[in-house]
Structures are given as C-alpha cells and as structure tokens.
PDB file of C-alpha atoms (C1' of nucleotides) in Angstrom:
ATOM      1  CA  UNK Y 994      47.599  -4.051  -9.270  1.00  0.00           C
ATOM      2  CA  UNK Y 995      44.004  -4.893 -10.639  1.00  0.00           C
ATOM      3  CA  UNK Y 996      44.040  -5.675 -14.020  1.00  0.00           C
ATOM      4  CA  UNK Y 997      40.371  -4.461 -14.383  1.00  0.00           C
ATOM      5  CA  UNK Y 998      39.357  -1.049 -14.479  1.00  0.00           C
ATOM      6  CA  UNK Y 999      42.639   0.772 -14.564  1.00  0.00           C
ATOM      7  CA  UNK Y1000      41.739   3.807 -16.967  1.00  0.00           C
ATOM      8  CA  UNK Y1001      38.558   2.627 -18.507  1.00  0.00           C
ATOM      9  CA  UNK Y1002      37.866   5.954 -19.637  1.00  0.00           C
ATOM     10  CA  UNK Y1003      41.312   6.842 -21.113  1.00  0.00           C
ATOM     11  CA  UNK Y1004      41.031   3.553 -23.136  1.00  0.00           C
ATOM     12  CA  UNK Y1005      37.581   4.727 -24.247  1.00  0.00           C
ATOM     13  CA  UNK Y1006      38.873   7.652 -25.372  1.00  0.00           C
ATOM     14  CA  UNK Y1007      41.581   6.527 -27.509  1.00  0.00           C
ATOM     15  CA  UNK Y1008      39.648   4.232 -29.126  1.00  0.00           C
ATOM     16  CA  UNK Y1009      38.226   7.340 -31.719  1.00  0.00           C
ATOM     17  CA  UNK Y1010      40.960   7.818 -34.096  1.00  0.00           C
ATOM     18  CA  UNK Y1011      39.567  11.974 -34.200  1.00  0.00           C
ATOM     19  CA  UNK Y1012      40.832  12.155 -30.743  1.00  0.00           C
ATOM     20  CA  UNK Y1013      44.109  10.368 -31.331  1.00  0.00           C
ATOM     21  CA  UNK Y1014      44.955  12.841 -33.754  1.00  0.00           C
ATOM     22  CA  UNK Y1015      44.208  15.170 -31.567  1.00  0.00           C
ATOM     23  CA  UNK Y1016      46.547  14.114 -29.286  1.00  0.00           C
ATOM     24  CA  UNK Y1017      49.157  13.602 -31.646  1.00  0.00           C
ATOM     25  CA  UNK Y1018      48.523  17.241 -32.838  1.00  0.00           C
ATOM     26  CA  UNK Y1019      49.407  18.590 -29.307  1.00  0.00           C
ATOM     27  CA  UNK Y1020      52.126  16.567 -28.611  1.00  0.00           C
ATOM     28  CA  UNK Y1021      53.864  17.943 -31.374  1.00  0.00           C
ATOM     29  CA  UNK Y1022      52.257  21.839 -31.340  1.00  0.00           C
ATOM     30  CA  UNK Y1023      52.236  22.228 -27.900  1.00  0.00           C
ATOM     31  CA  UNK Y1024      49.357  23.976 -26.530  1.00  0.00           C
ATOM     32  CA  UNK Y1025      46.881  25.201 -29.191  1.00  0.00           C
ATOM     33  CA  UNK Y1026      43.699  26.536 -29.439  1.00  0.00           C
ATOM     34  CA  UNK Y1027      40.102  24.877 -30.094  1.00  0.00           C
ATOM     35  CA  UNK Y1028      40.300  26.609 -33.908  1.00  0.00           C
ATOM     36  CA  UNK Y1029      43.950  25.972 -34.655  1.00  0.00           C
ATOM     37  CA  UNK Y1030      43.313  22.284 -33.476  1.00  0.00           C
ATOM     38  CA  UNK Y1031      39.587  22.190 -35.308  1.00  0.00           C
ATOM     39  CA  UNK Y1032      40.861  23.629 -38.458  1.00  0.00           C
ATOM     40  CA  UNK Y1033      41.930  21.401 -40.958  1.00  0.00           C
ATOM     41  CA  UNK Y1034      39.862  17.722 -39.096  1.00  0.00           C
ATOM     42  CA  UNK Y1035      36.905  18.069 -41.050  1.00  0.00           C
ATOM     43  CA  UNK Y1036      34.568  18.661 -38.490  1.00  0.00           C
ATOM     44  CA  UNK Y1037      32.553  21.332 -37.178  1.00  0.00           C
ATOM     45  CA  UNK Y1038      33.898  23.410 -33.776  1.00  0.00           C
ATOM     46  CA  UNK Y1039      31.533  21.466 -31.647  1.00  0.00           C
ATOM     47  CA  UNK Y1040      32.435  18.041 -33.238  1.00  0.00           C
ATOM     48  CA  UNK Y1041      35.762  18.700 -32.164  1.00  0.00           C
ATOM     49  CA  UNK Y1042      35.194  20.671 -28.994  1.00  0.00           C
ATOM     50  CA  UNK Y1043      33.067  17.417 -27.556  1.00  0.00           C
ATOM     51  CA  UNK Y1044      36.171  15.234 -27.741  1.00  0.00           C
ATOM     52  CA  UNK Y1045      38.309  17.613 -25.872  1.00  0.00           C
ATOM     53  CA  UNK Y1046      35.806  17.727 -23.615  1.00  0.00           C
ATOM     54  CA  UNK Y1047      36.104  13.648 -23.690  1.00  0.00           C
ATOM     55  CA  UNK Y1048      39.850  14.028 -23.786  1.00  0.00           C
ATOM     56  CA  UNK Y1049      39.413  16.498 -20.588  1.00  0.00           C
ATOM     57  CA  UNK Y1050      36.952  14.273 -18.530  1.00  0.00           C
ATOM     58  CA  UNK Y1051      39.465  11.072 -18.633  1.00  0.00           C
ATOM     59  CA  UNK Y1052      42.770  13.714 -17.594  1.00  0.00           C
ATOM     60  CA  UNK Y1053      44.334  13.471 -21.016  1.00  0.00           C
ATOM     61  CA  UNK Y1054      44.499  17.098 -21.738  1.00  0.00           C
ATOM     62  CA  UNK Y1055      44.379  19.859 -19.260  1.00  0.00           C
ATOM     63  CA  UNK Y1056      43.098  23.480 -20.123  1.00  0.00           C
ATOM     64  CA  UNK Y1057      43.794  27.040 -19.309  1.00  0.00           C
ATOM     65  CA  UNK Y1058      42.177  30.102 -20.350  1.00  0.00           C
ATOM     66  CA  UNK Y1059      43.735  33.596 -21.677  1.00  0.00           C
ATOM     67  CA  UNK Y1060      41.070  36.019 -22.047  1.00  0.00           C
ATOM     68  CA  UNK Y1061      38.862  34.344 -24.146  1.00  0.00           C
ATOM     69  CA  UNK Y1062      41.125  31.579 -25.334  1.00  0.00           C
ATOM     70  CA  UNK Y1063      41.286  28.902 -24.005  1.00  0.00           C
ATOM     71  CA  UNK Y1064      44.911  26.282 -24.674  1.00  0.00           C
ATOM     72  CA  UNK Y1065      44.763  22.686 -24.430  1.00  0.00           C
ATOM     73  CA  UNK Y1066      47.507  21.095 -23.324  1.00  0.00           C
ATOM     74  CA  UNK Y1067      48.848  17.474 -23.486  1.00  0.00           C
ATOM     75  CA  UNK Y1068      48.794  15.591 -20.622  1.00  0.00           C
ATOM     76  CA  UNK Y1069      50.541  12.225 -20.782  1.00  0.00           C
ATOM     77  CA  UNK Y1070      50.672  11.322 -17.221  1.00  0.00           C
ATOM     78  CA  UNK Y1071      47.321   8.658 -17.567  1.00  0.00           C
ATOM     79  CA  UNK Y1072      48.942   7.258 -20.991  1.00  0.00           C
ATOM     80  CA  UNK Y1073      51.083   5.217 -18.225  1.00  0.00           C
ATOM     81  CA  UNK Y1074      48.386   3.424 -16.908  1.00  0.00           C
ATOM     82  CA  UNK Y1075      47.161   2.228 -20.243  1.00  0.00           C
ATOM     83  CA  UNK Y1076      51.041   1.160 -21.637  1.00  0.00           C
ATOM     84  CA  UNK Y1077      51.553  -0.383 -18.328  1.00  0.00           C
ATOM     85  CA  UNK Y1078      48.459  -2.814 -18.846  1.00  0.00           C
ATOM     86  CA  UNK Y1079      49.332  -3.590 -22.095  1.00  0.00           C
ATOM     87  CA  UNK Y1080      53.155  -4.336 -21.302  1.00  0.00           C
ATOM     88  CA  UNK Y1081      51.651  -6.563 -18.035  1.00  0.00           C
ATOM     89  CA  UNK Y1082      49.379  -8.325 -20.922  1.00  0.00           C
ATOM     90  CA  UNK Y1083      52.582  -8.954 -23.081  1.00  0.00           C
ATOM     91  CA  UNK Y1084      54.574 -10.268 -20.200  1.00  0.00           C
ATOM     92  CA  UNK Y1085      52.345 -12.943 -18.269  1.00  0.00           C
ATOM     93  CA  UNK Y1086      51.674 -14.243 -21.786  1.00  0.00           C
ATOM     94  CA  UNK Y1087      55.531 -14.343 -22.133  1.00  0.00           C
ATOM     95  CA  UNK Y1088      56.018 -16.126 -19.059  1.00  0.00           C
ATOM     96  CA  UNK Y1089      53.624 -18.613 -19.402  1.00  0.00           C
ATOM     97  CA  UNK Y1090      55.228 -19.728 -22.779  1.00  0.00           C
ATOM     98  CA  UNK Y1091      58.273 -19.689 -20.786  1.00  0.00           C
ATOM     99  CA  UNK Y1092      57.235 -21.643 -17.917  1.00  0.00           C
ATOM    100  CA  UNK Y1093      55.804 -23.977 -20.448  1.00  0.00           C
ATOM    101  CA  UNK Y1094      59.395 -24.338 -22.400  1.00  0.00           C
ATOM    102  CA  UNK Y1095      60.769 -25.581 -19.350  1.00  0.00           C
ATOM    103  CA  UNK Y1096      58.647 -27.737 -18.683  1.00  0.00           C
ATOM    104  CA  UNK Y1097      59.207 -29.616 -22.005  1.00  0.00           C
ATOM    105  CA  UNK Y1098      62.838 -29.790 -21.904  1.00  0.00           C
TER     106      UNK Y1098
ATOM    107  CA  UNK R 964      55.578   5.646 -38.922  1.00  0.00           C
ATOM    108  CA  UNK R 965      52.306   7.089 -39.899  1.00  0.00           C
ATOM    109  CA  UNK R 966      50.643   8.122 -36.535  1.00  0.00           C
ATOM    110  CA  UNK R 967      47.008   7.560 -37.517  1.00  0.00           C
ATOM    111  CA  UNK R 968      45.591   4.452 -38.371  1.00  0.00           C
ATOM    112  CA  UNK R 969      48.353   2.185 -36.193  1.00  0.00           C
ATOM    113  CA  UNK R 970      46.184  -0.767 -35.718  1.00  0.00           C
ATOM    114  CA  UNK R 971      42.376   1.175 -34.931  1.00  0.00           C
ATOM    115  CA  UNK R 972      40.632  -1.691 -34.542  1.00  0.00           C
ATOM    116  CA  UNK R 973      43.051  -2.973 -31.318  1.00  0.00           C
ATOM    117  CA  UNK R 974      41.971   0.222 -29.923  1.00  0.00           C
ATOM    118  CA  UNK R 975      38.666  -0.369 -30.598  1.00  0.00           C
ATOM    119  CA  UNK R 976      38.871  -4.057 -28.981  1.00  0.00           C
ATOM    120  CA  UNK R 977      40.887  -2.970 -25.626  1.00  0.00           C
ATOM    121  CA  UNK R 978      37.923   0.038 -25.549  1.00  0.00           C
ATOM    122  CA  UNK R 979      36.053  -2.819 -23.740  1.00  0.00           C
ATOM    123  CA  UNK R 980      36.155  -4.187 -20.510  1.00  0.00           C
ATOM    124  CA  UNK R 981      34.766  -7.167 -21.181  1.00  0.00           C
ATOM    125  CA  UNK R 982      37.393  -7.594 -23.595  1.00  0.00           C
ATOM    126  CA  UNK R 983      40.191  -7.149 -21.873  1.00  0.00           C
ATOM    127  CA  UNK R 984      38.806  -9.184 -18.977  1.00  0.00           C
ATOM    128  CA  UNK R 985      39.060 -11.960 -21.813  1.00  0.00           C
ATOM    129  CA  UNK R 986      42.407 -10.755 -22.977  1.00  0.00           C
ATOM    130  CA  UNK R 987      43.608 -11.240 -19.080  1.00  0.00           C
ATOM    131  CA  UNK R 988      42.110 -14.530 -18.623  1.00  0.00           C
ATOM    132  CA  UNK R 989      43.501 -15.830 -22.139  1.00  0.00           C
ATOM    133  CA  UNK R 990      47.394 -14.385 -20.899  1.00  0.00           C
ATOM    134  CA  UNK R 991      47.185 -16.420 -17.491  1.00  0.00           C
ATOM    135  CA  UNK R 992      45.502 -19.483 -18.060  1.00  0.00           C
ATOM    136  CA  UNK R 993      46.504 -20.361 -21.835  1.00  0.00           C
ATOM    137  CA  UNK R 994      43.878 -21.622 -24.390  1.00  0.00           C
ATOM    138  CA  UNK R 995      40.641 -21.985 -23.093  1.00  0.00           C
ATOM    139  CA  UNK R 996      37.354 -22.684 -24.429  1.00  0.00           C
ATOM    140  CA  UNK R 997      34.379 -20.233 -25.068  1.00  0.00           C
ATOM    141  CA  UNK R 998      32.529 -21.916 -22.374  1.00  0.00           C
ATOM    142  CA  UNK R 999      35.652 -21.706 -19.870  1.00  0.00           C
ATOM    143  CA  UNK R1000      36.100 -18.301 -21.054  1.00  0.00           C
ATOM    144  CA  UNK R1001      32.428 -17.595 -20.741  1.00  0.00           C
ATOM    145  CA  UNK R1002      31.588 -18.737 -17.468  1.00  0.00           C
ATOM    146  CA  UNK R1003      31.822 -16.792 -14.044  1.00  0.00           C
ATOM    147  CA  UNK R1004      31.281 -13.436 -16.511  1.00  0.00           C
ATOM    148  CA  UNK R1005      27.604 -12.095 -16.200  1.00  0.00           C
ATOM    149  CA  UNK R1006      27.017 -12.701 -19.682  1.00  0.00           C
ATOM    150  CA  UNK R1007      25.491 -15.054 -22.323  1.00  0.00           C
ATOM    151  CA  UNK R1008      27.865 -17.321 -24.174  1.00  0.00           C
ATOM    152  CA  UNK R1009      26.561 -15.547 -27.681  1.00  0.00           C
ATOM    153  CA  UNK R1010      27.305 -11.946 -25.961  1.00  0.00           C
ATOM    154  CA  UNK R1011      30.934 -13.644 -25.097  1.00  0.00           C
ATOM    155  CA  UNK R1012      31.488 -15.012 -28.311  1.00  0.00           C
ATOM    156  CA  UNK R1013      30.898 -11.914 -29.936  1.00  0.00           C
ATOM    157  CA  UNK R1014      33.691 -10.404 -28.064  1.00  0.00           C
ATOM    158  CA  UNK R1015      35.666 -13.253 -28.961  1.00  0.00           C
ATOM    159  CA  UNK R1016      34.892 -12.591 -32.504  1.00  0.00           C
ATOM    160  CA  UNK R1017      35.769  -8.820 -32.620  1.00  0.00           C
ATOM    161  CA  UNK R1018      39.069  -9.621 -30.906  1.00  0.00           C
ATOM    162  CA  UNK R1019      39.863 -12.521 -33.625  1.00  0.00           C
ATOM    163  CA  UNK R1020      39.036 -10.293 -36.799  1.00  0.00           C
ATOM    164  CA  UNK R1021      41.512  -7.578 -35.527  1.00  0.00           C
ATOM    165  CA  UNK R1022      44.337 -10.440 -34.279  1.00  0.00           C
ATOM    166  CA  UNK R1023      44.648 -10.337 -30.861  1.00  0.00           C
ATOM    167  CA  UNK R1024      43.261 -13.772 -30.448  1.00  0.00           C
ATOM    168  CA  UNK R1025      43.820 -17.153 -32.421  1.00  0.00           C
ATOM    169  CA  UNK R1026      41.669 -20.080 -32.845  1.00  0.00           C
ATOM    170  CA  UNK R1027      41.585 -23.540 -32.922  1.00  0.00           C
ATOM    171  CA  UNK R1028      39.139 -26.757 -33.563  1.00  0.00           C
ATOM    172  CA  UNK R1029      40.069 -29.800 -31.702  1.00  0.00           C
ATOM    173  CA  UNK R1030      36.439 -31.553 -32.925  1.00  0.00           C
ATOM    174  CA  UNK R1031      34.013 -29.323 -31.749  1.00  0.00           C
ATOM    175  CA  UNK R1032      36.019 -27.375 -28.993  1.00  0.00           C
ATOM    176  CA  UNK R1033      37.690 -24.171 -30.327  1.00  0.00           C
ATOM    177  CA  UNK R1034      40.607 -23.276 -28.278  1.00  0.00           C
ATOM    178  CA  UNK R1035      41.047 -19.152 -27.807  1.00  0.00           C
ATOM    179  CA  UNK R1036      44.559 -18.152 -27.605  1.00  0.00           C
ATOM    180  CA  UNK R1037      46.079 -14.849 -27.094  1.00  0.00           C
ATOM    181  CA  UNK R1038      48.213 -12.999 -29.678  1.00  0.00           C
ATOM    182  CA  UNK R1039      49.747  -9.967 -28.519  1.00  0.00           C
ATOM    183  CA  UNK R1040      52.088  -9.344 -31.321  1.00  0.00           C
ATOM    184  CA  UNK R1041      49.063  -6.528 -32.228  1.00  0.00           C
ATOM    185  CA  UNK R1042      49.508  -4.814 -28.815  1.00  0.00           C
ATOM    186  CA  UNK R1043      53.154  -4.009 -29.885  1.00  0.00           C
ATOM    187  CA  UNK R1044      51.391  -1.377 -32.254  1.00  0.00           C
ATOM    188  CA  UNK R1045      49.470  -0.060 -29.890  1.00  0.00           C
ATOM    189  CA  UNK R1046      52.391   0.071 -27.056  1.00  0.00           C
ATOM    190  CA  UNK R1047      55.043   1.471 -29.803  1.00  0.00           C
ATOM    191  CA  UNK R1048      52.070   4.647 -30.824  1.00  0.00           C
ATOM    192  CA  UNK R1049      51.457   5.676 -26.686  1.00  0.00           C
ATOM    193  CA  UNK R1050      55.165   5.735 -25.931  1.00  0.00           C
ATOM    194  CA  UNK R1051      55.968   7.514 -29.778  1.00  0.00           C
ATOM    195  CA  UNK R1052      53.091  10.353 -27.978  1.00  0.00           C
ATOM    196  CA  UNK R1053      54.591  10.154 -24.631  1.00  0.00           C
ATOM    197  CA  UNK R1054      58.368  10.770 -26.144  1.00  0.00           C
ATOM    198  CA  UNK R1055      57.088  13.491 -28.869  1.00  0.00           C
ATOM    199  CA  UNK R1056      55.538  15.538 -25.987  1.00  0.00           C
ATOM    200  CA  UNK R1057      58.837  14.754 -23.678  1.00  0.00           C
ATOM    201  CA  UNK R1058      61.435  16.003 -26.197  1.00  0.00           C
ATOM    202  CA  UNK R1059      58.944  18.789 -26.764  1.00  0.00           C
ATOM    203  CA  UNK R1060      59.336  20.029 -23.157  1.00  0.00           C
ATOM    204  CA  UNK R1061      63.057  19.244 -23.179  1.00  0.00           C
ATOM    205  CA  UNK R1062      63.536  22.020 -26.348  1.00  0.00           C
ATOM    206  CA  UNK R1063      61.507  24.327 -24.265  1.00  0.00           C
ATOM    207  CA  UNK R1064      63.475  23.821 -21.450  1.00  0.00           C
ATOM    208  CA  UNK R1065      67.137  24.202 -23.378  1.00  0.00           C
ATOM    209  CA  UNK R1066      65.486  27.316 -25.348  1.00  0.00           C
ATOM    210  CA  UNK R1067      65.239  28.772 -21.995  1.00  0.00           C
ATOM    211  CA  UNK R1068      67.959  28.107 -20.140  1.00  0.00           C
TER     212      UNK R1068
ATOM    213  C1'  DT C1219      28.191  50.944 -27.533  1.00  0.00           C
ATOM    214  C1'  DA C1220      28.380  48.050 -31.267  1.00  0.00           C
ATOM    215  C1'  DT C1221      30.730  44.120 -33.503  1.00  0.00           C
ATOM    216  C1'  DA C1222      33.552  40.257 -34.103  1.00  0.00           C
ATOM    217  C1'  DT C1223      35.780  36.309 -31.857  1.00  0.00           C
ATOM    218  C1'  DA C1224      36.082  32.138 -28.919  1.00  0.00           C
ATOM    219  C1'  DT C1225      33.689  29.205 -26.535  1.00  0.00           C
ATOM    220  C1'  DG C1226      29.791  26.328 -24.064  1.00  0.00           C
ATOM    221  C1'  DC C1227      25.172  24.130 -23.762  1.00  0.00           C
ATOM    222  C1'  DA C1228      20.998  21.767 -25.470  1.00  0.00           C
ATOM    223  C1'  DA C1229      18.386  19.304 -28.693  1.00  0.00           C
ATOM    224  C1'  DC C1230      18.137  16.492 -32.719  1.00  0.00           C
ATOM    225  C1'  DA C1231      18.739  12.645 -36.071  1.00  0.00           C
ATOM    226  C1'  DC C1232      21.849   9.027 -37.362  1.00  0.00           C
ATOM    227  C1'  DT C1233      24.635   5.325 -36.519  1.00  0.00           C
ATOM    228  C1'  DA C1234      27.045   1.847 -33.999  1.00  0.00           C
ATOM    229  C1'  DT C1235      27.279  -1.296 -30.428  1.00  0.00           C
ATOM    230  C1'  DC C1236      25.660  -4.322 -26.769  1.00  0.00           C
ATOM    231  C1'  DG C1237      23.408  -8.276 -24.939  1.00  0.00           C
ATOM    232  C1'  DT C1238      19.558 -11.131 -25.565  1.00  0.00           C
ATOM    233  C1'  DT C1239      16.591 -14.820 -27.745  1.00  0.00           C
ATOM    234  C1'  DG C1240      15.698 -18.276 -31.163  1.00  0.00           C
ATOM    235  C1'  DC C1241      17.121 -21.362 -34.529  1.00  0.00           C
ATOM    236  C1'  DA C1242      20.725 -24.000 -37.164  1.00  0.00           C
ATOM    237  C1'  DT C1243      24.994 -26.834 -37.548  1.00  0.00           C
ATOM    238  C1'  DA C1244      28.511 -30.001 -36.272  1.00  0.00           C
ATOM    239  C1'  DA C1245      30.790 -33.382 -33.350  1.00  0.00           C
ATOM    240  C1'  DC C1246      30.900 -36.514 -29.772  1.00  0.00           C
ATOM    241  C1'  DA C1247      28.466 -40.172 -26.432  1.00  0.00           C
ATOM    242  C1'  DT C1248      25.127 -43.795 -25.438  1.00  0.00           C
TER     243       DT C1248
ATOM    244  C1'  DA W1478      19.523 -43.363 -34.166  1.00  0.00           C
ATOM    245  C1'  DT W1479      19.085 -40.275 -30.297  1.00  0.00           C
ATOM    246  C1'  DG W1480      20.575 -36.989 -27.175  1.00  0.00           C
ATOM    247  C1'  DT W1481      23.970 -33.888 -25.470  1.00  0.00           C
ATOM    248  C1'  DT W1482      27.640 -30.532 -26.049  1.00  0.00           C
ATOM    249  C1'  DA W1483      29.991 -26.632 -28.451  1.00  0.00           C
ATOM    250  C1'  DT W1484      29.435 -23.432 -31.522  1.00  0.00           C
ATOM    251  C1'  DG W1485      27.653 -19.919 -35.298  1.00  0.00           C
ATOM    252  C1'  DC W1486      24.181 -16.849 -37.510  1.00  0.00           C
ATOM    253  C1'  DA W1487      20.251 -13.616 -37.651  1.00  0.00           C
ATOM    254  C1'  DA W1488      17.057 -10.502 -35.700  1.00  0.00           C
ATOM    255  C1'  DC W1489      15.499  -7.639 -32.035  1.00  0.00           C
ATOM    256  C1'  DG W1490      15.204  -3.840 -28.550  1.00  0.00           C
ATOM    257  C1'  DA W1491      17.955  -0.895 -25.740  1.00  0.00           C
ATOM    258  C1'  DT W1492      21.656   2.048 -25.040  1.00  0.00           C
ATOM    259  C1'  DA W1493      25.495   4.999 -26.135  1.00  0.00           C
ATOM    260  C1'  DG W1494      28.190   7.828 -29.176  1.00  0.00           C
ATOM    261  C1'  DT W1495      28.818  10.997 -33.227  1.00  0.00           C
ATOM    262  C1'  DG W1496      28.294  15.214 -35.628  1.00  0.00           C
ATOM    263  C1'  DT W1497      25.123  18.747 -36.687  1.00  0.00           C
ATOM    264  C1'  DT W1498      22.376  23.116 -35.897  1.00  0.00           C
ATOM    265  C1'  DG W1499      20.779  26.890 -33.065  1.00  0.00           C
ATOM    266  C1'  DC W1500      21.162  29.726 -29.216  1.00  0.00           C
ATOM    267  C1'  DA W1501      23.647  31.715 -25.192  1.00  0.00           C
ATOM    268  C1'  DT W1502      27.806  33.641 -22.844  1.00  0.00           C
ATOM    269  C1'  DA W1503      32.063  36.016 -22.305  1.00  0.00           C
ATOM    270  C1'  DT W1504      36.012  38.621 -24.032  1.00  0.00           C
ATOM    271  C1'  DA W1505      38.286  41.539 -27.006  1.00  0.00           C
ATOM    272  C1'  DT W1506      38.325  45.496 -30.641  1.00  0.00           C
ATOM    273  C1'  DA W1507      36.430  49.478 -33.348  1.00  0.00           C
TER     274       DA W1507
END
DNA sequence: TATATATGCAACACTATCGTTGCATAACAT
DNA sequence: ATGTTATGCAACGATAGTGTTGCATATATA
C-alpha cells in the first residue's frame, strides 16, 4: 500500500474542527437534517451546508432526500483509510526503534 | 474525553501531503537532516523547512543540533490523539447501529 | 393559488496558507 | 581570515478556503 495519497481529501476535511463536530454530531444523532445539524454551530445555513457538501465530496457522509428534506448520514467506511495510515506511521517508527534495540544489545 | 479540540493542530499538519510525505520519510529512515529531508521533493529547502516547522510547534517532530546540523525526528505519541478520536467516531456510530438493530429485532 | 419551509448556487470580501526570493546567522573547513 | 555549509527570518505574490448575502428552486401546507 502507497503511503501517499490514500484519502487526501478525507484528511483535508477533517482538518476543520466545524466539520469534525459535525461528524461527531451524526455519529451520535443518527441521521439529521441540514437545520437540526446547523442550529446551535454558529454559522449561517450555507456556512454549514458547504462543509457537508465537503464532507459529501470526500464519501464521509452520504445523503438521502424525503420530500424536501434531505438526512445526512454518517459514513465511516473512508475513516479506515486515514486510521490505517496513521497506525502504519506508528508502527514502522516502532520497528525501527526496535530493530535498533537489537542491534545494541 | 472532550470530542472537539483533541489535538487540532495534528489535523491540521497531516491535512498536507507534503507533510506526511515528511512524516513517512522521518518513520523509515530515522533522523535526518533538512537537506536529506529536503532533497528529491520538488520544493525549496525554506518551503520544506516550513513544513518542518508547523509539524515541530504541534509535536509530531523533535529536533536536534549536532553543530550546525539539526536532526528531525519523528514523535508520534500526538498521532495517538488523533487515532483514539477516529476510532471513538467509528465505535459511537457502530454501537449506534447495533441499538437500532436490537430495537428492532 | 398563495405561503412557508428546506435546500442549492453564485458572487463577494476576508483570511489563511503556500512556495518563492533575498538577506542574516552560525558552525565547520582550508 | 575566508569560504562553504546548514539553517532561520521576513516579505512578497499567488492560490485556496471560509462565511456571508442574495437569488433561485422544489416541496409541503393553508
């Protein structure tokens, strides 16, 4: 696996602490509207719609519409990626201090 | 655990590829030098050592002087935030789903 | 049909960030 | 001392992102 370029854009988008709330708010509410997610951010609608279009674009949250409400939904499947390069980071630097414990003993 | 504000400068840094590309090279080939680290990147050593910079003020690199070299090493002890808040999402919105399912079985 | 609700799109100013260039500093080598 | 190497700091233009306002669209309700 390349260690480059796996989920630029999902890293991107979790680096604005507005959307990470965001997600946070859905994983625990579950599928919620624009306004019930808006409401209490301190942000105008179309502040907050833009990063769920963000959060959208890079597969984080999925959306289906009800009439003329539309839910966002959670999607945690690209999260994987991201915890998976971070946990390779961790380990080779593991290793290597391992490899060089040996090697002094 | 608060889940806003874990570490939001990491995810600022890893928001970058060029950082991470650094990050990478600093977990496989131990300390290096700005000018090791710099070369074979497509970028000025100043541009570099800027990155370098930003990841040092939010810990996810050390340095030291040997004379006038400064050796770059990585620190992941940071990323554990950063790991521990995407799985605490990923869980939330699994145990989520697993109430649903109970409710409706 | 009218009216309110839920949303998207476009344009704007503001700010942050990126990478560069130029100059300064500090430590080695000759 | 002089020159070379390794680095930092400051300023600049260019680019990207943020949040706003205003208008348009589509769906429900009276």
């Amino acid at each position: 696996m390349s260690m480059t370029n796996v989920s630029d854009e999902v890293f991107a988008a979790l680096a604005d602490p507005v959307r990470r709330e965001i997600l946070v708010r859905l994983s625990r509410g579950g599928p919620q509207t624009t306004g019930a997610l808006t409401s209490r951010m301190g942000m105008t609608r179309q502040g907050a719609s833009r990063h769920l279009a963000t959060l959208e674009s890079c597969g984080l949250i999925t959306s289906r519409r009800h009439g003329r409400v539309i839910l966002r939904e959670l999607n945690p499947a690209p999260l994987r990626g991201t915890e998976a390069w971070i946990q390779s980071l961790a380990n080779q630097w593991d290793e290597r201090l391992e490899r060089l414990k040996r090697q002094y003993e």
